[in-house]
Coordinates of C-alpha atoms in Angstrom, one line a residue:
M1 CA 0.1 -0.5 0.1
T2 CA 1.8 3.6 -0.7
L3 CA 1.3 6.2 2.1
A4 CA -0.7 8.3 -0.1
N5 CA -3.5 5.8 -0.1
F6 CA -2.3 4.2 3.8
I7 CA -3.5 7.7 5.0
D8 CA -6.4 8.0 3.1
T9 CA -7.8 5.1 4.2
Q10 CA -6.8 4.7 7.9
M11 CA -7.6 8.5 8.1
D12 CA -9.1 8.1 11.4
T13 CA -7.2 5.2 12.8
I14 CA -4.1 7.7 11.9
L15 CA -5.6 11.0 14.5
L16 CA -6.7 8.4 17.4
E17 CA -3.1 7.0 17.1
W18 CA -1.5 10.8 17.0
E19 CA -3.9 12.1 19.1
A20 CA -2.8 10.3 22.2
F21 CA 1.0 10.3 21.0
A22 CA 0.6 14.2 20.9
R23 CA -1.0 15.1 24.4
S24 CA 2.1 12.5 25.4
L25 CA 4.6 15.7 24.6
A26 CA 2.9 17.6 26.1
T27 CA 5.3 20.2 28.7
P28 CA 4.5 21.6 32.1
G29 CA 2.0 24.6 32.4
A30 CA 0.8 23.6 28.2
P31 CA -2.6 23.4 27.1
S32 CA -4.2 20.1 28.4
Q33 CA -5.8 19.0 24.2
L34 CA -2.2 19.5 22.6
T35 CA -4.1 18.4 19.2
L36 CA -4.0 19.1 15.9
R37 CA -7.3 17.6 16.1
D38 CA -9.6 20.4 14.5
H39 CA -7.2 21.0 11.2
A40 CA -5.6 17.7 11.4
R41 CA -8.2 15.8 8.9
Q42 CA -7.2 18.5 5.8
I43 CA -3.6 19.2 7.1
L44 CA -3.2 14.5 6.1
Q45 CA -5.4 15.1 3.1
N46 CA -3.3 17.7 1.5
I47 CA -0.2 15.7 2.3
A48 CA -1.2 13.2 0.8
R49 CA -3.2 14.9 -2.4
D50 CA 0.6 16.4 -2.3
I51 CA 3.0 12.7 -2.3
G52 CA 0.6 11.8 -5.3
S53 CA 1.2 14.8 -7.3
D54 CA 4.0 15.5 -9.8
Q55 CA 6.9 17.3 -8.2
D56 CA 10.1 19.1 -10.9
P57 CA 14.0 18.8 -8.5
A58 CA 13.1 22.2 -8.5
Q59 CA 10.3 22.3 -5.8
Q60 CA 11.1 19.3 -4.0
Y61 CA 13.7 21.2 -2.3
E62 CA 12.0 24.1 -2.5
K63 CA 9.4 21.9 -0.1
S64 CA 12.7 20.5 2.3
Q65 CA 13.5 23.8 2.5
G66 CA 10.0 24.8 3.8
L67 CA 10.0 27.0 1.1
A68 CA 7.2 26.9 -0.8
P69 CA 4.5 29.4 -0.9
V70 CA 2.3 29.8 2.0
P71 CA -1.4 30.5 0.8
D72 CA -3.4 32.2 3.5
D73 CA -6.1 29.6 3.8
S74 CA -4.4 26.3 4.1
A75 CA -5.5 24.5 6.8
A76 CA -1.5 24.2 7.9
A77 CA -2.0 28.5 8.4
V78 CA -5.3 28.8 9.6
H79 CA -4.0 25.8 12.6
G80 CA -1.0 28.2 13.4
A81 CA -3.2 31.5 13.4
Q82 CA -6.0 29.6 16.1
R83 CA -2.7 28.1 18.1
Q84 CA -1.1 31.9 17.9
A85 CA -5.1 32.3 19.2
S86 CA -4.7 30.0 22.0
H87 CA -1.3 31.1 23.9
F88 CA 0.9 28.2 22.4
S89 CA 3.8 28.1 22.3
L90 CA 6.3 27.7 19.2
P91 CA 7.9 24.5 20.8
Q92 CA 4.5 23.3 21.1
V93 CA 3.3 23.9 17.6
G94 CA 6.4 22.4 16.7
A95 CA 5.6 18.8 18.4
E96 CA 2.1 18.3 17.2
F97 CA 4.0 18.4 13.8
R98 CA 6.8 15.8 15.4
A99 CA 3.8 14.0 16.8
L100 CA 1.9 14.4 13.0
R101 CA 5.0 12.7 11.8
A102 CA 5.8 10.2 14.1
T103 CA 2.5 9.0 14.0
V104 CA 2.1 8.9 10.6
L105 CA 5.4 6.6 9.7
R106 CA 5.1 4.1 12.9
L107 CA 1.7 2.8 11.3
W108 CA 2.7 2.3 7.8
L109 CA 5.8 0.9 8.1
P110 CA 4.7 -2.2 9.6
R111 CA 3.0 -2.9 6.8
V112 CA 5.9 -2.6 4.3
T113 CA 6.8 -5.5 3.7
Q114 CA 10.0 -4.7 1.3
M115 CA 11.3 -1.7 0.9
A116 CA 11.1 -0.2 -2.3
Q117 CA 12.1 2.8 -4.3
A118 CA 9.3 4.1 -5.0
D119 CA 7.7 3.5 -0.6
I120 CA 11.0 5.5 -0.2
A121 CA 10.3 8.2 -2.4
D122 CA 7.6 8.6 -0.6
M123 CA 9.1 8.9 2.7
V124 CA 10.9 11.6 1.2
R125 CA 7.7 13.1 -0.2
F126 CA 6.6 12.7 3.3
N127 CA 8.2 14.5 4.7
E128 CA 8.9 17.5 2.2
A129 CA 4.9 18.2 2.6
I130 CA 5.4 18.2 6.7
D131 CA 8.0 20.8 6.9
Q132 CA 6.3 22.6 4.4
A133 CA 2.8 22.7 6.3
L134 CA 5.1 23.2 9.5
A135 CA 6.5 26.1 8.2
E136 CA 3.0 27.2 7.3
S137 CA 1.6 27.4 10.4
T138 CA 4.3 28.7 12.4
S139 CA 4.9 31.1 9.7
T140 CA 1.0 32.8 9.9
Y141 CA 1.6 32.3 13.9
C142 CA 4.8 34.3 14.1
A143 CA 2.9 37.4 11.5
R144 CA -0.5 36.9 14.0
A145 CA 1.7 37.1 17.3
D146 CA 3.8 40.1 15.5
Q147 CA 0.4 41.8 14.6
A148 CA -0.7 40.4 18.5
R149 CA 2.3 42.2 19.9
E150 CA 1.6 45.6 17.8
L151 CA -1.7 46.1 18.6
F152 CA -0.8 45.6 22.3
L153 CA 1.3 47.9 23.2
S154 CA -0.6 50.3 21.7
V155 CA -3.2 50.1 23.4
L156 CA -1.1 49.4 26.6
S157 CA 0.1 53.2 25.2
H158 CA -3.6 54.6 24.9
D159 CA -4.5 53.1 28.6
L160 CA -1.5 54.7 30.1
R161 CA -1.5 58.2 29.0
G162 CA -4.9 58.2 30.7
P163 CA -4.0 58.0 34.3
L164 CA -0.8 59.7 33.8
S165 CA -2.1 63.0 32.1
T166 CA -4.6 62.6 35.2
L167 CA -1.1 62.6 37.9
S168 CA 0.4 65.4 35.6
L169 CA -2.1 67.9 35.7
S170 CA -3.6 66.7 39.3
G171 CA -0.2 67.9 40.8
Q172 CA -0.2 70.7 39.0
L173 CA -3.4 72.4 40.0
L174 CA -1.8 70.8 44.0
A175 CA 0.8 73.0 43.3
H176 CA -1.5 76.4 42.8
P177 CA -1.7 78.3 46.2
G178 CA -5.0 78.8 48.0
N179 CA -6.7 75.8 46.9
A180 CA -9.7 74.5 49.0
P181 CA -9.5 71.8 51.1
D182 CA -12.5 70.5 48.8
K183 CA -10.3 70.4 45.9
V184 CA -7.3 68.6 47.7
R185 CA -9.5 66.2 48.4
Q186 CA -10.4 66.0 45.3
L187 CA -7.2 65.9 43.5
S188 CA -6.0 64.0 45.7
Q189 CA -8.5 61.1 45.0
R190 CA -7.8 62.4 41.1
I191 CA -4.1 60.9 42.0
Q192 CA -5.3 57.4 44.1
R193 CA -7.7 56.5 40.9
G194 CA -4.5 56.9 38.7
A195 CA -2.7 54.9 40.7
L196 CA -4.7 52.1 41.4
Q197 CA -5.7 52.5 37.1
M198 CA -2.0 52.0 37.2
G199 CA -1.2 49.3 39.4
R200 CA -3.7 47.2 38.2
M201 CA -2.1 47.0 34.5
V202 CA 0.9 46.4 36.5
D203 CA -0.1 43.8 38.1
D204 CA -2.3 42.1 34.9
L205 CA 0.9 42.4 32.5
L206 CA 2.5 40.2 35.1
G207 CA 0.6 38.1 35.4
Y208 CA 0.1 37.4 32.1
T209 CA 3.4 37.4 31.2
R210 CA 3.6 34.3 33.3
A211 CA 1.3 32.6 31.5
Q212 CA 3.3 33.1 28.0
L213 CA 5.5 31.9 29.3
G214 CA 4.2 28.8 29.9
G215 CA 5.8 27.8 33.9
G216 CA 2.4 29.0 34.7
M217 CA 1.8 31.4 38.4
P218 CA 3.8 30.9 41.4
V219 CA 1.1 30.0 43.9
A220 CA 2.4 30.6 47.8
R221 CA -0.4 28.9 50.1
R222 CA -1.8 29.8 53.2
D223 CA -4.5 30.5 56.4
A224 CA -6.5 32.9 55.4
D225 CA -10.0 34.8 55.5
V226 CA -11.6 34.4 52.3
A227 CA -14.0 36.9 53.3
A228 CA -11.2 39.8 54.7
I229 CA -10.2 38.9 50.9
C230 CA -13.3 40.1 49.2
R231 CA -13.9 42.9 51.4
A232 CA -10.4 44.3 51.0
A233 CA -11.0 43.8 46.7
I234 CA -14.5 45.4 46.9
G235 CA -12.7 48.0 48.8
A236 CA -10.3 48.5 45.6
V237 CA -13.3 48.9 43.1
A238 CA -15.6 50.9 45.0
P239 CA -14.3 53.8 44.8
L240 CA -13.9 52.9 40.9
H241 CA -17.3 52.6 40.3
P242 CA -19.5 54.9 43.4
Q243 CA -22.6 54.4 41.4
R244 CA -22.2 50.8 42.1
R245 CA -23.2 48.6 45.0
I246 CA -21.7 45.9 46.0
E247 CA -23.0 43.0 47.8
L248 CA -20.7 40.4 49.6
R249 CA -22.1 37.2 51.0
A250 CA -20.0 34.5 52.1
T251 CA -20.9 30.9 54.1
G252 CA -18.8 27.8 54.6
R253 CA -16.1 27.9 56.2
P254 CA -14.0 31.1 57.1
T255 CA -10.5 30.4 55.8
A256 CA -9.0 28.7 53.3
K257 CA -5.7 27.7 52.6
V258 CA -5.0 29.5 49.2
D259 CA -2.4 32.7 47.9
A260 CA -4.4 35.5 49.4
V261 CA -2.8 38.2 47.1
L262 CA -3.4 35.6 43.7
L263 CA -7.2 35.4 45.4
R264 CA -7.6 39.4 45.9
Q265 CA -5.9 39.8 42.4
M266 CA -8.6 37.4 41.0
C267 CA -11.3 38.9 43.1
T268 CA -10.7 42.5 42.0
N269 CA -10.2 41.5 38.0
L270 CA -13.7 40.0 38.5
L271 CA -15.3 42.9 40.3
L272 CA -13.8 44.9 38.0
N273 CA -15.2 43.3 35.1
A274 CA -19.1 43.8 36.6
A275 CA -18.8 46.9 37.3
Q276 CA -17.4 48.5 34.0
N277 CA -19.4 45.6 31.6
G278 CA -22.4 45.6 33.7
A279 CA -25.6 47.3 35.4
G280 CA -27.1 46.9 38.7
E281 CA -26.4 45.5 41.6
V282 CA -22.8 43.3 41.6
L283 CA -23.7 40.3 44.4
V284 CA -19.9 38.1 44.6
E285 CA -20.9 35.2 46.9
A286 CA -18.2 33.2 48.6
H287 CA -18.1 29.3 49.7
G288 CA -15.5 27.7 51.7
G289 CA -16.1 24.0 51.6
A290 CA -13.4 21.1 52.7
D291 CA -11.9 20.4 49.6
A292 CA -12.6 23.5 47.3
L293 CA -13.4 27.4 48.0
S294 CA -15.8 28.7 45.3
I295 CA -16.1 32.8 44.4
R296 CA -19.3 33.8 42.1
V297 CA -20.2 37.3 40.8
T298 CA -22.9 38.6 39.7
H299 CA -23.8 41.2 37.5
G300 CA -27.3 42.3 35.2
G301 CA -27.3 43.6 32.2
A302 CA -28.5 42.1 28.7
A303 CA -26.9 38.7 28.6
L304 CA -24.3 37.0 26.7
D305 CA -24.7 35.6 23.0
A306 CA -22.3 32.5 22.8
A307 CA -19.9 34.7 20.0
A308 CA -19.2 37.2 23.3
L309 CA -18.8 34.0 25.9
A310 CA -16.1 32.8 23.7
K311 CA -14.4 36.0 23.5
L312 CA -14.4 36.6 27.0
F313 CA -11.5 35.3 28.0
Q314 CA -9.1 36.0 25.4
P315 CA -6.4 39.3 25.7
L316 CA -7.3 42.3 24.2
Q317 CA -11.1 41.7 23.9
Q318 CA -13.9 43.8 26.1
A319 CA -17.1 42.4 27.1
P320 CA -19.8 44.3 25.1
E321 CA -21.1 47.0 28.0
S322 CA -24.4 47.3 28.9
A323 CA -26.2 50.9 28.3
D324 CA -25.0 52.6 31.8
A325 CA -22.2 50.5 32.1
D326 CA -19.5 52.9 33.4
A327 CA -16.6 53.5 31.9
R328 CA -14.3 55.1 34.4
G329 CA -11.1 52.9 35.1
A330 CA -12.0 51.2 32.5
T331 CA -8.9 49.6 30.2
R332 CA -9.3 48.0 26.9
L333 CA -6.6 45.7 27.5
G334 CA -8.6 42.9 28.2
L335 CA -6.3 41.7 30.4
G336 CA -8.2 41.0 33.7
L337 CA -10.4 38.2 32.9
F338 CA -7.2 36.0 31.1
V339 CA -5.0 36.4 34.8
A340 CA -8.4 36.0 36.6
R341 CA -9.1 32.4 34.7
E342 CA -4.8 32.1 35.0
I343 CA -4.8 32.4 38.7
A344 CA -7.4 30.2 38.9
R345 CA -6.2 27.3 37.3
A346 CA -2.4 28.3 39.1
Q347 CA -4.7 27.4 42.8
G348 CA -5.7 23.9 40.7
G349 CA -9.8 25.5 39.5
D350 CA -11.1 27.0 37.1
I351 CA -14.0 29.9 35.8
E352 CA -17.6 28.8 34.6
V353 CA -19.3 32.3 33.1
A354 CA -23.1 31.5 32.3
S355 CA -24.8 34.4 31.2
D356 CA -29.3 34.5 30.7
A357 CA -31.4 37.5 31.4
E358 CA -31.3 37.0 34.8
G359 CA -27.4 38.4 34.4
T360 CA -23.9 37.0 33.9
R361 CA -22.4 34.5 36.1
Y362 CA -18.8 33.5 37.1
T363 CA -18.4 31.6 39.3
A364 CA -14.4 30.7 40.4
R365 CA -13.8 27.2 41.8
L366 CA -10.1 26.3 43.0
A367 CA -8.9 23.4 45.1
L368 CA -7.2 23.4 48.1
T369 CA -5.9 20.1 48.9

């Protein structure tokens, strides 16, 4: 059986075997689904067609070097773009194609009773096609990463300009002699809000960087008062959104072994998202169990559709604002929910979202053991 026919007729077997092999290559901190399942079938079909097609020496050389033209809509190119959007690293993308190459050859070679010249040629063409697919995927990955980095820096510069301008102007006004006490208090509050904004940006940037490096966030667990942590988060958000009433309900065990600093950052980010993008009262419910801690943040407003829910935890994305959402203290980085989820995952949990006519609910569950 030729290699091209083997790929066509044994596609499902290859995909199953390869997926198990690819998962074994996952590195610490890597996404749990290190797979090509979304585009593997199309990639393999393209490779099978390529093996059976005519190819001159120049084309063969280009493919062996990964220099053949890269179509923007090829399965491998689309895969690279989606892997970049899903925060895979380039080594992880390379590992996927290495697993695909190894799986096909491992399953096909035992069926070759005697290696003929045609079989050797098929293997050469197969490796050239894999190299070309990898080149297409990494090329698109790098292009999207460059675009994301430029957008990220431009948005960060824009978001920092606002609080910096506030600090500068407020400092100049405070220097004027004869300011009334009320004026001084008002300017001081502006400076505090601006400093809090920039502090949150720095915290989120650090969390984002740690997540992108793949090592995960370092967690230092200590017995902590969960209600006190939630109240501290509310205290940080309330001055920025005075029109929002934030209520806390704490039940169950009062203390839990958690990273108090990270937990406060997670709660703050969830509350900021609720205050900026929701409507009406914000409810925080904390419940400590024997083995897990749950924190739910609920806000009103229009229900989020499936497309909005799918983008909630992506950096540089913002949830659609409600009609009465308050933009005070808001940034366009869109890192808050992403970092909140990474914090939950670092402590053995995750964050789930549900949205309907009654409101939008973010539920963080953290393991305590």
